[in-house]
CSV table of C-alpha atoms in Angstrom, one decimal:
chain,number,residue,atom,x,y,z
A,1,ASP,CA,75.1,-42.9,56.3
A,2,ILE,CA,73.3,-41.3,59.2
A,3,GLN,CA,71.1,-38.3,58.1
A,4,MET,CA,70.9,-35.3,60.3
A,5,THR,CA,67.8,-33.3,59.5
A,6,GLN,CA,68.1,-29.8,61.0
A,7,SER,CA,65.3,-27.3,61.4
A,8,PRO,CA,64.5,-24.6,60.8
A,9,ALA,CA,66.7,-23.6,57.9
A,10,SER,CA,66.5,-20.0,59.0
A,11,LEU,CA,65.1,-18.0,61.8
A,12,SER,CA,64.8,-14.4,62.8
A,13,ALA,CA,64.4,-13.5,66.5
A,14,SER,CA,64.6,-10.5,68.7
A,15,PRO,CA,67.2,-9.9,71.4
A,16,GLU,CA,66.4,-11.5,74.7
A,17,GLU,CA,64.1,-14.1,73.0
A,18,ILE,CA,64.5,-17.8,73.4
A,19,VAL,CA,65.3,-19.8,70.3
A,20,THR,CA,65.5,-23.5,69.7
A,21,ILE,CA,67.1,-25.4,66.8
A,22,THR,CA,66.6,-29.1,66.4
A,23,CYS,CA,68.4,-32.0,64.7
A,24,GLN,CA,66.7,-35.2,64.0
A,25,ALA,CA,69.0,-38.2,63.5
A,26,SER,CA,67.9,-41.0,61.1
A,27,GLN,CA,69.0,-43.6,63.6
A,28,ASP,CA,70.2,-43.9,67.2
A,29,ILE,CA,73.4,-41.9,67.8
A,30,GLY,CA,73.4,-41.9,71.6
A,31,ASN,CA,74.9,-38.7,72.9
A,32,TRP,CA,77.4,-38.5,70.1
A,33,LEU,CA,76.2,-35.1,69.0
A,34,ALA,CA,77.8,-31.7,68.9
A,35,TRP,CA,76.6,-28.2,68.0
A,36,TYR,CA,78.7,-25.5,66.3
A,37,GLN,CA,78.3,-21.8,65.5
A,38,GLN,CA,79.8,-20.3,62.4
A,39,LYS,CA,80.1,-16.7,61.6
A,40,PRO,CA,80.8,-15.4,58.1
A,41,GLY,CA,84.4,-16.0,56.9
A,42,LYS,CA,85.2,-17.8,60.1
A,43,SER,CA,85.7,-21.4,61.3
A,44,PRO,CA,83.0,-23.1,63.2
A,45,GLN,CA,83.2,-22.9,66.9
A,46,LEU,CA,82.2,-25.7,69.3
A,47,LEU,CA,79.3,-24.8,71.5
A,48,ILE,CA,77.9,-28.1,72.9
A,49,TYR,CA,79.4,-31.7,72.9
A,50,SER,CA,78.0,-35.0,74.0
A,51,ALA,CA,74.5,-33.6,73.3
A,52,THR,CA,74.3,-31.6,76.6
A,53,SER,CA,77.8,-30.5,77.7
A,54,LEU,CA,78.8,-26.9,77.4
A,55,ALA,CA,82.2,-26.3,75.7
A,56,ASP,CA,84.8,-24.2,77.5
A,57,GLY,CA,84.2,-20.5,77.3
A,58,ILE,CA,80.7,-20.8,75.9
A,59,PRO,CA,78.0,-18.6,77.7
A,60,SER,CA,75.5,-20.5,79.8
A,61,ARG,CA,72.6,-19.2,77.7
A,62,PHE,CA,73.5,-22.0,75.3
A,63,SER,CA,72.2,-25.4,76.2
A,64,GLY,CA,71.7,-28.8,74.6
A,65,SER,CA,69.1,-31.5,75.1
A,66,ARG,CA,68.1,-34.8,73.7
A,67,SER,CA,64.9,-36.7,73.4
A,68,GLY,CA,65.4,-40.0,71.7
A,69,THR,CA,66.9,-39.3,68.3
A,70,GLN,CA,65.9,-35.6,68.4
A,71,TYR,CA,68.5,-33.1,69.6
A,72,SER,CA,67.9,-29.5,70.5
A,73,LEU,CA,70.1,-26.4,70.9
A,74,LYS,CA,68.4,-23.7,73.0
A,75,ILE,CA,69.7,-20.1,73.2
A,76,SER,CA,68.0,-18.3,76.0
A,77,ARG,CA,68.1,-14.4,76.1
A,78,LEU,CA,69.4,-14.1,72.6
A,79,GLN,CA,72.2,-11.6,72.1
A,80,VAL,CA,73.3,-9.6,69.0
A,81,GLU,CA,76.5,-11.6,68.8
A,82,ASP,CA,74.6,-14.9,68.5
A,83,THR,CA,73.9,-14.3,64.8
A,84,GLY,CA,75.4,-16.9,62.5
A,85,ILE,CA,74.8,-20.3,61.1
A,86,TYR,CA,74.4,-23.2,63.5
A,87,TYR,CA,75.2,-26.8,62.7
A,88,CYS,CA,74.8,-30.1,64.4
A,89,LEU,CA,77.3,-33.0,63.9
A,90,GLN,CA,76.9,-36.6,64.6
A,91,ARG,CA,80.1,-38.5,65.4
A,92,TYR,CA,78.5,-41.8,66.3
A,93,SER,CA,79.5,-43.5,63.0
A,94,ASN,CA,81.5,-43.0,59.9
A,95,PRO,CA,81.0,-40.9,57.9
A,96,TRP,CA,80.4,-38.2,60.4
A,97,THR,CA,77.6,-36.1,59.2
A,98,PHE,CA,76.5,-32.5,59.7
A,99,GLY,CA,73.0,-31.1,59.7
A,100,GLY,CA,72.2,-28.7,56.9
A,101,GLY,CA,72.6,-25.6,59.1
A,102,THR,CA,70.3,-23.0,60.6
A,103,LYS,CA,70.9,-19.3,59.8
A,104,LEU,CA,70.0,-17.2,62.8
A,105,GLU,CA,69.4,-13.5,62.3
A,106,LEU,CA,68.3,-10.9,64.8
A,107,LYS,CA,65.4,-8.6,64.2
B,1,GLN,CA,97.1,-22.7,73.7
B,2,VAL,CA,96.1,-25.0,70.9
B,3,GLN,CA,96.5,-23.6,67.4
B,4,LEU,CA,96.0,-25.0,64.0
B,5,GLN,CA,97.6,-22.9,61.3
B,6,GLN,CA,96.7,-23.8,57.7
B,7,SER,CA,98.5,-22.9,54.5
B,8,GLY,CA,97.4,-20.2,52.1
B,9,ALA,CA,94.8,-20.1,49.4
B,10,GLU,CA,95.4,-22.1,46.2
B,11,LEU,CA,94.4,-21.5,42.6
B,12,VAL,CA,94.8,-24.7,40.7
B,13,LYS,CA,94.0,-26.0,37.3
B,14,PRO,CA,91.4,-28.7,36.6
B,15,GLY,CA,92.9,-32.2,36.6
B,16,SER,CA,95.8,-31.2,38.8
B,17,SER,CA,96.5,-32.0,42.5
B,18,VAL,CA,97.0,-29.8,45.5
B,19,LYS,CA,98.4,-30.4,48.9
B,20,ILE,CA,97.4,-28.2,51.8
B,21,SER,CA,98.8,-28.2,55.3
B,22,CYS,CA,97.7,-27.8,58.9
B,23,LYS,CA,100.5,-27.0,61.4
B,24,ALA,CA,99.5,-27.9,65.0
B,25,SER,CA,100.9,-26.3,68.2
B,26,GLY,CA,100.1,-26.1,71.8
B,27,TYR,CA,99.4,-29.8,72.4
B,28,THR,CA,100.9,-33.3,71.7
B,29,PHE,CA,100.3,-33.7,68.0
B,30,THR,CA,100.5,-37.5,68.1
B,31,SER,CA,97.8,-37.9,70.7
B,32,TYR,CA,94.8,-36.6,68.8
B,33,ASP,CA,93.1,-37.3,65.5
B,34,MET,CA,93.1,-34.6,62.9
B,35,HIS,CA,90.0,-34.2,60.9
B,36,TRP,CA,89.4,-32.5,57.6
B,37,ILE,CA,86.1,-30.8,56.6
B,38,LYS,CA,85.0,-29.3,53.3
B,39,GLN,CA,82.7,-26.3,52.9
B,40,GLN,CA,81.6,-25.3,49.4
B,41,PRO,CA,80.7,-21.6,48.8
B,42,GLY,CA,77.4,-20.9,50.5
B,43,ASN,CA,77.0,-24.5,51.5
B,44,GLY,CA,77.2,-26.6,54.6
B,45,LEU,CA,79.9,-28.7,56.1
B,46,GLU,CA,81.1,-32.1,54.8
B,47,TRP,CA,83.3,-34.4,56.7
B,48,ILE,CA,86.2,-35.8,54.7
B,49,GLY,CA,88.1,-38.0,57.2
B,50,TRP,CA,90.7,-38.2,59.9
B,51,ILE,CA,94.2,-39.2,60.5
B,52,TYR,CA,95.8,-40.3,63.7
B,53,PRO,CA,99.3,-38.9,63.6
B,54,GLY,CA,100.5,-41.3,66.3
B,55,ASN,CA,100.5,-44.2,63.9
B,56,GLY,CA,99.3,-42.8,60.6
B,57,ASN,CA,96.0,-44.6,60.7
B,58,THR,CA,93.3,-43.0,58.5
B,59,LYS,CA,89.6,-43.2,58.0
B,60,TYR,CA,87.8,-41.6,55.1
B,61,ASN,CA,84.3,-40.7,54.1
B,62,GLN,CA,83.8,-43.1,51.3
B,63,LYS,CA,82.7,-40.2,49.1
B,64,PHE,CA,86.3,-38.9,49.2
B,65,ASN,CA,88.1,-42.2,48.6
B,66,GLY,CA,90.5,-41.6,45.8
B,67,LYS,CA,90.0,-37.8,46.0
B,68,ALA,CA,91.6,-37.0,49.4
B,69,THR,CA,94.8,-38.5,50.9
B,70,LEU,CA,95.6,-37.6,54.5
B,71,THR,CA,99.2,-37.7,55.8
B,72,ALA,CA,101.0,-36.4,58.9
B,73,ASP,CA,104.6,-35.4,59.7
B,74,LYS,CA,105.3,-36.0,63.3
B,75,SER,CA,108.6,-34.1,63.2
B,76,SER,CA,106.9,-30.9,62.2
B,77,SER,CA,103.5,-31.5,63.8
B,78,THR,CA,101.9,-30.9,60.5
B,79,ALA,CA,99.0,-32.7,58.9
B,80,TYR,CA,98.5,-32.7,55.2
B,81,MET,CA,95.6,-33.3,52.8
B,82,GLN,CA,96.2,-33.9,49.1
B,83,LEU,CA,93.4,-33.5,46.7
B,84,SER,CA,93.7,-35.1,43.3
B,85,SER,CA,92.1,-35.0,39.9
B,86,LEU,CA,90.6,-31.6,40.7
B,87,THR,CA,87.4,-30.4,39.2
B,88,SER,CA,85.2,-27.4,39.9
B,89,GLU,CA,83.3,-29.4,42.5
B,90,ASP,CA,86.5,-29.4,44.6
B,91,SER,CA,86.5,-25.6,44.8
B,92,ALA,CA,85.8,-25.0,48.5
B,93,VAL,CA,87.2,-24.0,51.8
B,94,TYR,CA,88.9,-26.9,53.6
B,95,PHE,CA,89.3,-26.9,57.3
B,96,CYS,CA,91.4,-29.0,59.6
B,97,ALA,CA,90.0,-29.6,63.1
B,98,ARG,CA,91.3,-31.5,66.1
B,99,SER,CA,89.5,-34.3,67.8
B,100,GLY,CA,87.8,-34.8,70.3
B,101,ASN,CA,84.7,-33.0,69.5
B,102,LEU,CA,86.4,-30.9,66.8
B,103,GLY,CA,86.9,-28.2,69.5
B,104,TYR,CA,89.8,-26.6,67.6
B,105,TRP,CA,89.8,-25.5,64.0
B,106,GLY,CA,92.2,-24.1,61.5
B,107,GLN,CA,91.3,-20.9,59.7
B,108,GLY,CA,90.5,-22.7,56.5
B,109,VAL,CA,92.1,-22.9,53.1
B,110,MET,CA,90.3,-21.7,50.0
B,111,VAL,CA,91.0,-23.9,47.0
B,112,THR,CA,89.8,-22.6,43.7
B,113,VAL,CA,89.9,-24.9,40.7
B,114,SER,CA,89.9,-22.9,37.5
B,115,SER,CA,91.6,-22.9,34.1
């Protein structure tokens, strides 16, 4: 199985700050990576697909990038509504695997 | 608009089975895989598998072989997941989500296994 190592596990930042969350894949997954945000008691919401493409309706302050087998989600100009848990997902091969999650809180 | 409406919470006894549903609307049900994802309390997400309602093809995470069975009813645009031989480890919220990219999710079904 492909392992997705996500970091940090938690992070606290102030409004308007820039934050970056990363996922390291245990092998090449190309651009078969997506990012999701989950708020308490809710379903995950797709933010980024194909490593860098912004999902419909998602603010442009969210962006995704790739460097080899490391993938990053950047949130620029953090807003209060950005709190939640963020997950990466690889869908390159079965079984699809999620990162362990990053809990983002605002100071 | 695409909607995935899941069935209600279940309280079931150890050793029993449960079948949960995911009714799709707003798109052609037979044209997209339906995926199922498990989330245990306070834990992350775990992919169970998918079914392609167009022909019934399925693919499972090997970890869930024998535990989860995915089916789909084209006439009602509903996907189902049956979980068998339930233990406390199966207590979780189960989501359905539509491919590609899992851009649409159901609201989740909480399954509690308790005597």
